[in-house]
Coordinates of C-alpha atoms and ligand atoms in Angstrom, one line a residue:
X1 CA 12.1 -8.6 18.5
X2 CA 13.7 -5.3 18.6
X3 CA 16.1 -5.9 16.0
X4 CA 13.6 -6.7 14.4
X5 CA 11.5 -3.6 14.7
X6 CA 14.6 -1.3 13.9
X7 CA 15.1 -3.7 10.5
X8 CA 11.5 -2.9 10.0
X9 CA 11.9 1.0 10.8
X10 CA 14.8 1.0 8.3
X11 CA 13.1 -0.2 5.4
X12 CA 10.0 2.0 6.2
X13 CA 12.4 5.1 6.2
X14 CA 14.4 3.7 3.1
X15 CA 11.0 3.7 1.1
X16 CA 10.1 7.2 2.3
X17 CA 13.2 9.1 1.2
X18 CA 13.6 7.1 -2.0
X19 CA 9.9 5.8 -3.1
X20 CA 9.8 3.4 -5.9
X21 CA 7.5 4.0 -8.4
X22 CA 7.0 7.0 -7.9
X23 CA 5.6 8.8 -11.2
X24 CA 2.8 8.8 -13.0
X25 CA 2.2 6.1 -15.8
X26 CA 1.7 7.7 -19.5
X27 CA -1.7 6.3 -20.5
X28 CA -2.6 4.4 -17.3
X29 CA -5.7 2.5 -17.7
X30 CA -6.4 2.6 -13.9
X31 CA -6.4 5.3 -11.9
X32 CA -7.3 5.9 -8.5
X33 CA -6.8 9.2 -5.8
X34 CA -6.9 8.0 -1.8
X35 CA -7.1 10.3 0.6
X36 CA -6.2 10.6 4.2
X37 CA -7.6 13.5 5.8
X38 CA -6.7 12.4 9.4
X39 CA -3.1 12.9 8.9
X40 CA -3.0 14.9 5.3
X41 CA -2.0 11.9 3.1
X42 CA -2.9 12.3 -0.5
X43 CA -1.9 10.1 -3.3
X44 CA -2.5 9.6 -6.9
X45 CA -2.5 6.4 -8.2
X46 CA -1.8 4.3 -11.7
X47 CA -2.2 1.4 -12.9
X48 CA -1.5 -0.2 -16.2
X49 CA -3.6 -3.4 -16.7
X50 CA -3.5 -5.6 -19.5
X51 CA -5.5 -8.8 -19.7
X52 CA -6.0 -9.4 -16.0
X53 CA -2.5 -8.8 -15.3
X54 CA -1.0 -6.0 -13.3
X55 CA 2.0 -4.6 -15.8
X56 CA 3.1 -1.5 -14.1
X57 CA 1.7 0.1 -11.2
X58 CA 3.2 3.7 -10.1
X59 CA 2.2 6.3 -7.5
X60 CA 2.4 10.5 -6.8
X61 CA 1.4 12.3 -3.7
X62 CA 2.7 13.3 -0.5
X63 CA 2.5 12.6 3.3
X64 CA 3.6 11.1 6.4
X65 CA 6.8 8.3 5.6
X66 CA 4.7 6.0 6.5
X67 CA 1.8 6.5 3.8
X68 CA 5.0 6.9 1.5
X69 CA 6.5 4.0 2.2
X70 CA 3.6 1.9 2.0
X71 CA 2.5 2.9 -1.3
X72 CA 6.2 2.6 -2.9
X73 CA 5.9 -1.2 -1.6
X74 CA 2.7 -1.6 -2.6
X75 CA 3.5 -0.6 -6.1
X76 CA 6.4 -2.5 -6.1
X77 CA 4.1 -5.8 -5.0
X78 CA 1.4 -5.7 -7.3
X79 CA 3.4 -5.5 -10.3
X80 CA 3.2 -8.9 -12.0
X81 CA -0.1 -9.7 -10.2
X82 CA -3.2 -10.4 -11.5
X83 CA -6.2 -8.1 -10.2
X84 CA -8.1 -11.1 -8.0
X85 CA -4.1 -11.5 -6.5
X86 CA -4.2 -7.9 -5.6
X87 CA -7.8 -8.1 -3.7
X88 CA -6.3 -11.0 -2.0
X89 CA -3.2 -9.0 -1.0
X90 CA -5.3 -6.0 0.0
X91 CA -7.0 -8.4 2.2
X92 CA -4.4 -9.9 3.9
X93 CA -2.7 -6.4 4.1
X94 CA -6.0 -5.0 5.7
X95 CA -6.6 -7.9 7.8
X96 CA -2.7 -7.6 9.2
X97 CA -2.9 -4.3 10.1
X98 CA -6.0 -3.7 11.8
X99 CA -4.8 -6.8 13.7
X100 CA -7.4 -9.8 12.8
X101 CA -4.5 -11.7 11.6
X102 CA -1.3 -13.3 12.8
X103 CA 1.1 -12.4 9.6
X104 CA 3.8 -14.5 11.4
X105 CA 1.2 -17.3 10.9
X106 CA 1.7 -17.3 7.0
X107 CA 5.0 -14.7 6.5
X108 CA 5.4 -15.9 2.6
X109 CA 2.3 -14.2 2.0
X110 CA 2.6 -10.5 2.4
X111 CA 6.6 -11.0 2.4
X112 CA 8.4 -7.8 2.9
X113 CA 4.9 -6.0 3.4
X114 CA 5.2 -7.6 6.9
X115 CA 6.9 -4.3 7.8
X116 CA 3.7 -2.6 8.7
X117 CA 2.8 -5.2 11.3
X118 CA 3.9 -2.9 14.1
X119 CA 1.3 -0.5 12.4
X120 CA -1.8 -2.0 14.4
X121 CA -0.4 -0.9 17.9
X122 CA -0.9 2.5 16.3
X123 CA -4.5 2.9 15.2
X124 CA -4.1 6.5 13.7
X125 CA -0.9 5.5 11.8
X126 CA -3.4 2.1 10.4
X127 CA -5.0 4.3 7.9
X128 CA -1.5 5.9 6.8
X129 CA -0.6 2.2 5.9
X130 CA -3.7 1.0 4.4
X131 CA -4.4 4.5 2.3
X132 CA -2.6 2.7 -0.5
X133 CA -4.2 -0.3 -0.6
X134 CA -7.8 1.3 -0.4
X135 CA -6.8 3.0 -3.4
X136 CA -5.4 0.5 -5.2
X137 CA -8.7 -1.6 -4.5
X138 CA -10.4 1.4 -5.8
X139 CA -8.5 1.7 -9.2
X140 CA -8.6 -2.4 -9.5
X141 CA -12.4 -2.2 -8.8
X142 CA -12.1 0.5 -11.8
X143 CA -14.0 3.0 -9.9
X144 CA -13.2 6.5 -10.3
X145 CA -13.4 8.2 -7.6
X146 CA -11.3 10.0 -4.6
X147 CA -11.4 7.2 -1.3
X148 CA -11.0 8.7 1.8
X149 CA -9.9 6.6 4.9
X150 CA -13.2 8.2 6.8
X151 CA -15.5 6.8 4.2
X152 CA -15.6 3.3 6.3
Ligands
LIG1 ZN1 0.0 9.5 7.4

């Protein structure tokens, strides 16, 4: 299991010094700030929707590598997805981290995302991974608004 966790810490630190998608989209449909005020995490974030579908998803901000890392694979997952996909993935994503759900029960379904796993030992470093996906329910919801991890 420790292999595992230094695999996991490697791809969490890859994401964090080289973020993927991170830039703003030029005439974004969706858009969607998050807001971490616990640790300082703030992102912007953009979504290009067409027909249901996910086409490009991109992100700007700054914070902790954790909050960095998780919306660069975020990004990266939603892409393709339709928007009921991504509330399903926010769910499972939500339910992994704040612990309510075994993700090596169903590992195909969050994937790589399984990375943050080690997240729910940590309960201040559980909003710097879900900050992300808050937002990115946000903009898929289509409201426009700043969500902050203390709103819940
Ligand atoms: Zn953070």
């Amino acid at each position: 299991m420790s292999d595992l966790r230094e695999l996991y810490q490697e791809v969490i630190l890859d994401h964090n010094r080289r973020p993927r998608n991170f830039r703003t989209i030029e005439g974004a449909n969706r858009h969607a700030e998050g807001y971490n005020p616990l640790c300082g995490d703030r992102l912007s974030l953009y979504l290009q929707v067409e027909e249901g579908v996910i086409e490009d998803a991109s992100f700007q901000g700054s914070g902790c590598a954790i909050s960095k890392a998780s919306a660069s694979m975020m990004t990266d997952s939603v892409k393709g997805k339709t928007l009921s996909e991504a509330r399903d993935m926010f769910e499972q994503f939500h339910q992994m981290v704040t612990g309510n759900a075994d993700p090596l029960a169903s590992p195909e379904r969050l994937g790589k995302l399984a990375v943050f796993e080690g997240v729910r030992s940590y309960p201040a470093r559980v909003k710097c991974a879900s900050l992300a996906w808050h937002t990115l329910r946000s903009a898929v919801d289509a409201k426009d608004e700043v969500v902050s991890t203390e709103a819940e």
